[in-house]
Coordinates of C-alpha atoms and ligand atoms in Angstrom, one line a residue:
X1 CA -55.2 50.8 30.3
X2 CA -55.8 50.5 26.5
X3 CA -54.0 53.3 24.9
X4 CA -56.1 55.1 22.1
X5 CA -53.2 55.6 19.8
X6 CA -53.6 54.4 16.3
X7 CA -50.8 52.7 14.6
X8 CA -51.0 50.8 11.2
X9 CA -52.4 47.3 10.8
X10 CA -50.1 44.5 9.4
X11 CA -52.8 44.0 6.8
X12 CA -51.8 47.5 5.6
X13 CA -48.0 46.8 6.1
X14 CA -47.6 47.8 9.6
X15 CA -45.8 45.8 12.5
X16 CA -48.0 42.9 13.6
X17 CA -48.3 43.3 17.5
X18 CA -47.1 39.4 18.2
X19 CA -44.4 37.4 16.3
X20 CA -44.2 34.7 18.4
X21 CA -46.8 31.7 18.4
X22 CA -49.4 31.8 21.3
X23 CA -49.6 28.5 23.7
X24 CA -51.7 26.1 21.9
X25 CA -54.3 23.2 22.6
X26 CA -52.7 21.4 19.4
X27 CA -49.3 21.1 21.1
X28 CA -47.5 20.7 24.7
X29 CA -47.1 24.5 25.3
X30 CA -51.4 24.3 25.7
X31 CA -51.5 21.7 27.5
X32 CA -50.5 20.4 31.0
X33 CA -49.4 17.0 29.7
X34 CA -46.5 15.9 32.0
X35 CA -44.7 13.4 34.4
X36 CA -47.8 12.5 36.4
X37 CA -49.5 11.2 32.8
X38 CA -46.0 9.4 31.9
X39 CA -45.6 8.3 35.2
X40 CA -49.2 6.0 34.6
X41 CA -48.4 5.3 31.1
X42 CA -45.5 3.3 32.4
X43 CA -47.4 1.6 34.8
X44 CA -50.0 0.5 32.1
X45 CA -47.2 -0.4 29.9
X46 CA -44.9 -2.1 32.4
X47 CA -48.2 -4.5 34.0
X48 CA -49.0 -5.0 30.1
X49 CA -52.9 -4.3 31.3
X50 CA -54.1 -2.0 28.6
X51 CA -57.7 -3.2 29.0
X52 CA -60.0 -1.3 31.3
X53 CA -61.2 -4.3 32.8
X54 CA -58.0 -5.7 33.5
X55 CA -56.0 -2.4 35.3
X56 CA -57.0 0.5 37.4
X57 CA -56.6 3.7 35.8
X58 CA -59.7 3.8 33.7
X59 CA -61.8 3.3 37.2
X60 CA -59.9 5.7 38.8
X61 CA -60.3 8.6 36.0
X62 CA -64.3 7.7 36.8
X63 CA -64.4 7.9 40.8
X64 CA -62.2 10.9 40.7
X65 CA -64.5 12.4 37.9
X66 CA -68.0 11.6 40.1
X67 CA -66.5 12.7 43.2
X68 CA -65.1 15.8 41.4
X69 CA -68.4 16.5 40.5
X70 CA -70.2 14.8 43.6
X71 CA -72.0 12.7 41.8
X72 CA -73.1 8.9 42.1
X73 CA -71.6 7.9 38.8
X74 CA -69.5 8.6 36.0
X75 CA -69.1 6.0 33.0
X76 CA -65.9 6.7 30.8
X77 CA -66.2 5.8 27.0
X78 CA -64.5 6.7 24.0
X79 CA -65.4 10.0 23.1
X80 CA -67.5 12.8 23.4
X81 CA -69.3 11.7 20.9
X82 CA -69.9 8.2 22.0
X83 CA -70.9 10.2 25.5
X84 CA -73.4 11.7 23.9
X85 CA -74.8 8.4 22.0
X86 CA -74.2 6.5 25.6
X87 CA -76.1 9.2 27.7
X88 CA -79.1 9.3 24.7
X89 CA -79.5 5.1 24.8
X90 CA -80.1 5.3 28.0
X91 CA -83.0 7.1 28.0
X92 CA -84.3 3.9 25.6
X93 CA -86.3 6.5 23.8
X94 CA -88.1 5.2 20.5
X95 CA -87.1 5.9 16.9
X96 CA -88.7 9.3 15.3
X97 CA -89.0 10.5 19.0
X98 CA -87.9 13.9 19.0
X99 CA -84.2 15.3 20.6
X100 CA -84.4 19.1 20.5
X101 CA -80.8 20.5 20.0
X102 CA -79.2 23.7 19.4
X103 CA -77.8 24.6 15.8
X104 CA -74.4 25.9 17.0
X105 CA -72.6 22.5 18.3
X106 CA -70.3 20.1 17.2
X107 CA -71.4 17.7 15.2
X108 CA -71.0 14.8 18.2
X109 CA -73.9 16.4 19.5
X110 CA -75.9 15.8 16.5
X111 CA -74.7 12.8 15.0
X112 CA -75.4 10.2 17.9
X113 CA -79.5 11.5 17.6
X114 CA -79.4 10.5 14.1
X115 CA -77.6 6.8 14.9
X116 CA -80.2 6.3 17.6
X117 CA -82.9 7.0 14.8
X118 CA -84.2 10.3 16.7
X119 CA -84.8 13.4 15.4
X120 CA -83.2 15.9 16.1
X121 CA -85.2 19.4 16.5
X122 CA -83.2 22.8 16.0
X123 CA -84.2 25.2 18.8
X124 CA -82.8 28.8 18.3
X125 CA -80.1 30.3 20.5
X126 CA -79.2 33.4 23.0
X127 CA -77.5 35.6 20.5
X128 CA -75.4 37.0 23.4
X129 CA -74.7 33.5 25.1
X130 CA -74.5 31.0 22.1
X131 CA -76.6 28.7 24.3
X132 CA -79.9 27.7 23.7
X133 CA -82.8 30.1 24.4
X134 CA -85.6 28.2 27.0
X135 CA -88.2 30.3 24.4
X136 CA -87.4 29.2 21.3
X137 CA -87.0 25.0 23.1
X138 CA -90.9 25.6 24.4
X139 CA -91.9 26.7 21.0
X140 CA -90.2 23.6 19.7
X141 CA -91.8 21.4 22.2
X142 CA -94.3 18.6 19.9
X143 CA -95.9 15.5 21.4
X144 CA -93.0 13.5 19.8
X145 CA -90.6 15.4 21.8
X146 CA -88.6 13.5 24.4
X147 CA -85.5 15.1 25.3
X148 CA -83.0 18.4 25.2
X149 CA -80.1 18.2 24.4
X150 CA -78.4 21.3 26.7
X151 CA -74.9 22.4 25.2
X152 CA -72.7 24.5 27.5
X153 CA -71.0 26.5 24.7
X154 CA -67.8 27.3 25.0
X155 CA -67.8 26.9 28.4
X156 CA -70.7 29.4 29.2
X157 CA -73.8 27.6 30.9
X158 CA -77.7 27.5 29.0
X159 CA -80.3 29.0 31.3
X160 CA -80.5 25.5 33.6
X161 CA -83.4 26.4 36.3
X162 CA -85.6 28.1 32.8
X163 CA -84.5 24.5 30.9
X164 CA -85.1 22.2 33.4
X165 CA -88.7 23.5 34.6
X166 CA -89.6 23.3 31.0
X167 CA -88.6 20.0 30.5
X168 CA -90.1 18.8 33.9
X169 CA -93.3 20.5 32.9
X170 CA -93.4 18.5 29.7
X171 CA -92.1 14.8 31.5
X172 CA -88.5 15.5 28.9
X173 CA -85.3 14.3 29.7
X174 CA -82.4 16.8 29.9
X175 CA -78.9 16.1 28.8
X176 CA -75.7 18.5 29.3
X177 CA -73.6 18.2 26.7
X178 CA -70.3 19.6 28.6
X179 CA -67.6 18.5 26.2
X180 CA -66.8 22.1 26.5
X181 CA -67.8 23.1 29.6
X182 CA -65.8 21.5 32.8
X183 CA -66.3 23.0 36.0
X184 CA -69.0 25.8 34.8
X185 CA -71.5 26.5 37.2
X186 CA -75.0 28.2 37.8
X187 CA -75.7 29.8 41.4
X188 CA -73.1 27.3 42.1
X189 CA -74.1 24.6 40.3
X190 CA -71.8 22.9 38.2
X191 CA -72.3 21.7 34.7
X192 CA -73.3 18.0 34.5
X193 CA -75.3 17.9 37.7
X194 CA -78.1 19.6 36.7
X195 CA -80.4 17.4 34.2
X196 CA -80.5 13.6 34.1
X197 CA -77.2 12.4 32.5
X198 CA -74.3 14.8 31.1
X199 CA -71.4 14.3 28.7
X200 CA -68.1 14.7 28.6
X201 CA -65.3 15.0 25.6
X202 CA -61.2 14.4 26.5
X203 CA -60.2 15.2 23.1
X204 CA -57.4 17.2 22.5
X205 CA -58.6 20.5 22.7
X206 CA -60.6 19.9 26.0
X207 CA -60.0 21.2 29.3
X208 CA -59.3 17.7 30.2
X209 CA -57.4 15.8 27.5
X210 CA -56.7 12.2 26.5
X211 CA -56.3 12.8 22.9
X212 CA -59.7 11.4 22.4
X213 CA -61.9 10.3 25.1
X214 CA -65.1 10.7 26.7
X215 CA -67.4 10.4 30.2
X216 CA -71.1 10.0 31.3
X217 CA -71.9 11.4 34.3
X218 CA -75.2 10.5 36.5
X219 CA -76.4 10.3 40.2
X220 CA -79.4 8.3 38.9
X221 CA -78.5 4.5 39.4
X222 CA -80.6 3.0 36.4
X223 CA -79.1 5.5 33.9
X224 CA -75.7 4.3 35.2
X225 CA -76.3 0.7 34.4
X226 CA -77.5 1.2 31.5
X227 CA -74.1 3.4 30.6
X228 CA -72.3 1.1 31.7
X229 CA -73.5 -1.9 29.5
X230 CA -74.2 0.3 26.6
X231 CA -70.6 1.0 26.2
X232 CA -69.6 -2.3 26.6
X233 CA -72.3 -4.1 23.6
X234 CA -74.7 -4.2 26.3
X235 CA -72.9 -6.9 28.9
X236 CA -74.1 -7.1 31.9
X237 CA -70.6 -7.7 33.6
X238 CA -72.9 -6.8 37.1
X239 CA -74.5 -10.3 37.0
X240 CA -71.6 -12.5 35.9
X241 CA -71.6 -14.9 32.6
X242 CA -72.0 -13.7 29.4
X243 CA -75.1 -11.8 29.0
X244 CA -75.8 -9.0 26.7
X245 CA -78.8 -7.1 27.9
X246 CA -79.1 -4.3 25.6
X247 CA -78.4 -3.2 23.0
X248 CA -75.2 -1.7 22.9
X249 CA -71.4 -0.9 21.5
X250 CA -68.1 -1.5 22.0
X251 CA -67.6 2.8 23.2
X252 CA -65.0 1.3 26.4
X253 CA -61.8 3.6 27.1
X254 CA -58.7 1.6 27.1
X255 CA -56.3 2.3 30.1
X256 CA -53.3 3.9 28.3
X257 CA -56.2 6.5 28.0
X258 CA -57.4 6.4 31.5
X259 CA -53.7 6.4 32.8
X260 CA -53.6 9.9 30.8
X261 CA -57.1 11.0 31.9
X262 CA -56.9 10.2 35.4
X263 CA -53.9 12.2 35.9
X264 CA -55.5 15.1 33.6
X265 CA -58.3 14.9 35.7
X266 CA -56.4 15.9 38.9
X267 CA -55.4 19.0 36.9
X268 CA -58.7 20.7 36.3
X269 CA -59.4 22.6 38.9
X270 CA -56.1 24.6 37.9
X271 CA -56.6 24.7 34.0
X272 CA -60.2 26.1 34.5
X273 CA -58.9 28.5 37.5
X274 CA -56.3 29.8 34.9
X275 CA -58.8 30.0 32.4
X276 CA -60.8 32.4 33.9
X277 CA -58.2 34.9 34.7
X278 CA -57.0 34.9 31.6
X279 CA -60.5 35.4 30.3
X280 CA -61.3 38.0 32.9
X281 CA -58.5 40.1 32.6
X282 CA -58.6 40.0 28.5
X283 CA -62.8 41.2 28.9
X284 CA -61.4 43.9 30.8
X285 CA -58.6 44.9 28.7
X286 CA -61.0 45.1 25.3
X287 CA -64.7 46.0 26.6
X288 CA -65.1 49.1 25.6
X289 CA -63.7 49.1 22.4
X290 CA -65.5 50.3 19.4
X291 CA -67.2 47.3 17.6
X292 CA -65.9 44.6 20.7
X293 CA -69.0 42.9 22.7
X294 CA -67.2 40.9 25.1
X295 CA -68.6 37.4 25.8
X296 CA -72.2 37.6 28.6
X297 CA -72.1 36.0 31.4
X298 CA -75.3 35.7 32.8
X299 CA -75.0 36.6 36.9
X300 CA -74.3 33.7 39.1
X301 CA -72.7 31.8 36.1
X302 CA -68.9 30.9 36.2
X303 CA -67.9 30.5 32.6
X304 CA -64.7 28.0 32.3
X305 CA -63.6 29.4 29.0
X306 CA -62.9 26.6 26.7
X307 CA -62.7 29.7 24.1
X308 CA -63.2 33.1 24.3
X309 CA -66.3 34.2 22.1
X310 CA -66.6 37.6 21.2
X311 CA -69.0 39.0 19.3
X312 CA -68.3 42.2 16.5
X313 CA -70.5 45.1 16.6
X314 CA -70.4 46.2 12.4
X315 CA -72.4 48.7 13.3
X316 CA -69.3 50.7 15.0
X317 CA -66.8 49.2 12.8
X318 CA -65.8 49.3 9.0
X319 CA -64.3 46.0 9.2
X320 CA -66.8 42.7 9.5
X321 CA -66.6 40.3 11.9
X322 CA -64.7 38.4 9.2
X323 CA -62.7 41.6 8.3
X324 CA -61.8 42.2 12.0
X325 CA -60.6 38.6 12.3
X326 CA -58.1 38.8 9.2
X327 CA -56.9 41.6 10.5
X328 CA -56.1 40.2 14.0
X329 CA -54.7 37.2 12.5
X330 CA -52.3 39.4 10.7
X331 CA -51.3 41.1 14.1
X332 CA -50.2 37.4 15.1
X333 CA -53.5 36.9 17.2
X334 CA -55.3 33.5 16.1
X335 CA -58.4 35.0 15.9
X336 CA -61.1 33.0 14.4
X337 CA -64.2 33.6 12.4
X338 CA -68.1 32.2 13.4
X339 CA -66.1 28.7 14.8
X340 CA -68.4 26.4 12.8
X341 CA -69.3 29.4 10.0
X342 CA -73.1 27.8 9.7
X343 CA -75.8 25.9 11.4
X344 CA -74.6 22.4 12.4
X345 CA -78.0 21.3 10.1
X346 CA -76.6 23.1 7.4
X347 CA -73.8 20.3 6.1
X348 CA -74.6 18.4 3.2
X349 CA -75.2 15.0 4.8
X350 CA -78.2 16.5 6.5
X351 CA -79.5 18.6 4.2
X352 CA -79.6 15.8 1.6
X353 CA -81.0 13.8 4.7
X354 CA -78.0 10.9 3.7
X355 CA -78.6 8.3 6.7
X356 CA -79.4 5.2 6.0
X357 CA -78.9 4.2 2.3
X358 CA -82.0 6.1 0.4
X359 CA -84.4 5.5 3.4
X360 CA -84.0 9.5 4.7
X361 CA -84.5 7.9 8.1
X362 CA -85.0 8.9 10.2
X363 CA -86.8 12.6 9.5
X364 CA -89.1 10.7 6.7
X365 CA -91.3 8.5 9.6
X366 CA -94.4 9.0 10.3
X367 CA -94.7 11.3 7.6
X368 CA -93.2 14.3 9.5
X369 CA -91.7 16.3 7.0
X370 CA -89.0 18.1 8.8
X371 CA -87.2 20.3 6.9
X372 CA -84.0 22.5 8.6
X373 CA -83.9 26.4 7.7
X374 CA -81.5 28.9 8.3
X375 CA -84.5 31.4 8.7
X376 CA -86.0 28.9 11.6
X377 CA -83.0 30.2 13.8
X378 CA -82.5 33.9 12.7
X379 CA -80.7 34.7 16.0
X380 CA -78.5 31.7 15.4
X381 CA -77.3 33.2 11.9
X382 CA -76.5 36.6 13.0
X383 CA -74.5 35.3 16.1
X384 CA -72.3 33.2 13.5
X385 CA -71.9 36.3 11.5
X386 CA -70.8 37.9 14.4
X387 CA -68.6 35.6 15.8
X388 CA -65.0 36.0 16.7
X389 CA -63.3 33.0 18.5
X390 CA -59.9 33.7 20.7
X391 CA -58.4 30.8 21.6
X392 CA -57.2 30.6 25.6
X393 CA -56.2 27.8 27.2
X394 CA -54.2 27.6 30.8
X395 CA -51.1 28.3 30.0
X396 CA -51.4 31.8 28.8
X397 CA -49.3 34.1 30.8
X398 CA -49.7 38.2 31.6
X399 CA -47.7 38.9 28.5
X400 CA -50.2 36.8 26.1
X401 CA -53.2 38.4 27.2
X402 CA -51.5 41.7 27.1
X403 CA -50.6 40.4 23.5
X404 CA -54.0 39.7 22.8
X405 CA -55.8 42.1 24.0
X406 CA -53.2 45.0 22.2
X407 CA -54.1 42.9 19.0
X408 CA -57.8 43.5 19.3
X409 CA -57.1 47.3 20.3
X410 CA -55.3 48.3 17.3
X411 CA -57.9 46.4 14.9
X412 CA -60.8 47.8 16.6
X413 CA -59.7 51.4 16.6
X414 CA -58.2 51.5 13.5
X415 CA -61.5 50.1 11.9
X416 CA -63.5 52.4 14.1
X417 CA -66.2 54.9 13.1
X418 CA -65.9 57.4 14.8
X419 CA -62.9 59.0 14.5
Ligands
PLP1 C1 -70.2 20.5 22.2 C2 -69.5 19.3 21.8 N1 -70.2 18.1 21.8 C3 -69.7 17.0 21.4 C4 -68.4 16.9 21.0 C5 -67.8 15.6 20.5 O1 -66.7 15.3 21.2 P1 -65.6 14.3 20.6 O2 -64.9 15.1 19.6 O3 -64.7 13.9 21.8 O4 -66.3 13.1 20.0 C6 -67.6 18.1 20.9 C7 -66.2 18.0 20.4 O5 -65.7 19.1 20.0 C8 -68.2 19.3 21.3 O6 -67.5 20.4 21.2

């Protein structure tokens, strides 16, 4: 039970309700990094096999991923980012074809569009979900248009069936971007089975780390090969010899990263379960406080919580979303504001279209004029206004939920309205 008593803020000189540091993703005390990863590492180090051709580990991190997921194939590369630029080549889509993606992603969702000389094409989001909104990706829909990019925000799912019938209905390929979203499922579907090819992230902060790292995933054979030789400059190591059948780039995970991602991978099941009991309990704990909207899970959809979002309700509040977050920061709860503050488009490279040398390729072809607009995706800019990231991660206990959840309580009454 939230008690309704006010006490004073620590931004007005008051005790701050946490004065020791949270469990972190930047450090062990986030993290589930332990013997079963050293325990590889040694064997990598000891055979002296730190190529992924040469030892096991890399291979194993993939089977146990694909079987995880029940699915054909998974393809581990470097990052999420390289992922993303693995699962997009092998769609051998042509330059200026259009990628529709939303605005509220990392920019390894973005970046690998641009180095494949596609366009990328901002569809608006869900304002309660953070995912993209199936309406505003029809209404983006052009006869250039070739695939969606779907990003699983947070670890909440997009609307798959809605997605997927639209980009069936239209012959588009869909990707799942699931750098943050392991183990998140749909009417029991899980993220990264549902469109054509999915990616996968292991960098640090991820449910499943390797420092950096990455992961295609795909029951469709073709797509598979095609992963395969695209992260490894396009060698066809299938046939024997030397050949090089696509283009492609050197994206390979070395084994000292798949000794630490095959034993992470074990692990997931856990960090996600934990995950979501922290996340459920905390919803619970601050849902109906003045100015909190607790993160919407759609019905059927199992969230895996790679942060907590929570959107601020000004309208109830005399603190902003920004306000609010200073002021739980100064309680000791890392609250964060609007996690990447503005549209993804909205950084200078892109806005000054800064690709290759002057050539503003690839959005000058064909003379398309595509410009990006912070009023094309209204529901996009309030959402990041609105925006309060709490961290969680697995090992968050009783007491740092509690924490956290007292934190929000004594911002969001003292800032409160009505009283
Ligand atoms: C949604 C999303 N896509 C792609 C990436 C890129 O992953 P990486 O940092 O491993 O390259 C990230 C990383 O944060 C991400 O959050």
């Amino acid at each position: 039970m939230i008690s309704k008593q006010k006490t004073p803020l620590a931004i007005d000189g008051g005790e701050p309700v946490r004065k020791r540091p949270f469990p972190t993703i930047n450090d062990a005390s986030g993290r589930t990094l332990g013997s079963e990863e050293l325990d590889n590492l040694r064997q990598v180090i000891d055979s002296g096999k730190l190529f992924r051709f040469a030892g096991n580990f890399v291979s194993e991190f993939e089977r146990d991923l694909a079987s995880l997921l029940n699915m054909k194939h998974a393809v581990a590369v470097s990052s999420g980012t390289a992922a993303i630029h693995t699962a997009l080549a092998t769609l051998n889509l042509n330059p200026g074809d259009e990628v529709i993606v939303p605005p509220i992603t990392d920019m390894g969702t973005i970046a690998p569009v641009l180095a494949l000389n596609l366009v990328p094409v901002f569809a608006d989001v869900d304002e309660r979900t953070l995912t993209l909104d199936p309406e505003s990706v029809t209404e983006r829909i052009t006869e250039r248009t070739r695939a969606i990019v779907a990003v699983h925000l947070a670890g909440n799912m997009c609307d798959m069936d809605v997605l997927k019938s639209v980009a069936g209905a239209h012959s588009i390929r869909l990707v799942e971007d699931c750098a943050q979203a392991y183990l998140s499922a749909d009417n029991g579907r899980l993220s990264g089975t549902i469109g054509d090819i999915a990616a996968f992230s292991l960098q640090q902060s991820k449910h499943v780390t390797a420092g950096d790292g990455g992961a295609v995933v795909t029951s469709d054979d073709d797509l598979a090969r095609r992963a395969a030789m695209f992260m490894d400059k396009g060698w066809d190591r299938a046939r024997g010899g030397r050949h090089y059948i696509l283009l492609g780039l050197n994206y390979r995970m070395n084994e000292l990263t798949g000794a630490v991602a095959a034993a992470q991978i074990k692990k997931v099941e856990g960090v996600v379960q934990s995950r979501r009991e922290s996340a459920t309990a905390l919803s619970a704990a601050i849902r109906d406080l003045p100015g909190v909207v607790v993160p919407y899970v759609r019905p059927g959809v199992q969230h895996s919580w790679w942060f907590y979002p929570m959107l601020w309700d000004q309208a109830q509040s005399r603190f902003n979303a920004q306000e609010a977050a200073a002021a739980m920061q100064a309680e000791g709860i890392p609250a964060s504001y609007g996690y990447i503050g503005k549209p993804i488009f909205d950084n200078p490279f892109m806005q000054e279209r800064k690709t290759y040398g002057d050539s503003t390729y690839p959005w000058g072809s064909d003379g398309r004029d595509i410009i990006y607009r912070n009023e094309d995706v209204p529901r996009t800019c309030r959402a990041l206004e609105r925006l309060i990231v709490l961290p969680i991660n697995e090992n968050f206990t009783a007491q740092d939920v509690a924490d956290m959840a007292e934190g929000v309580r004594k911002v969001a009454l003292t800032g409160s309205l009505d009283s």
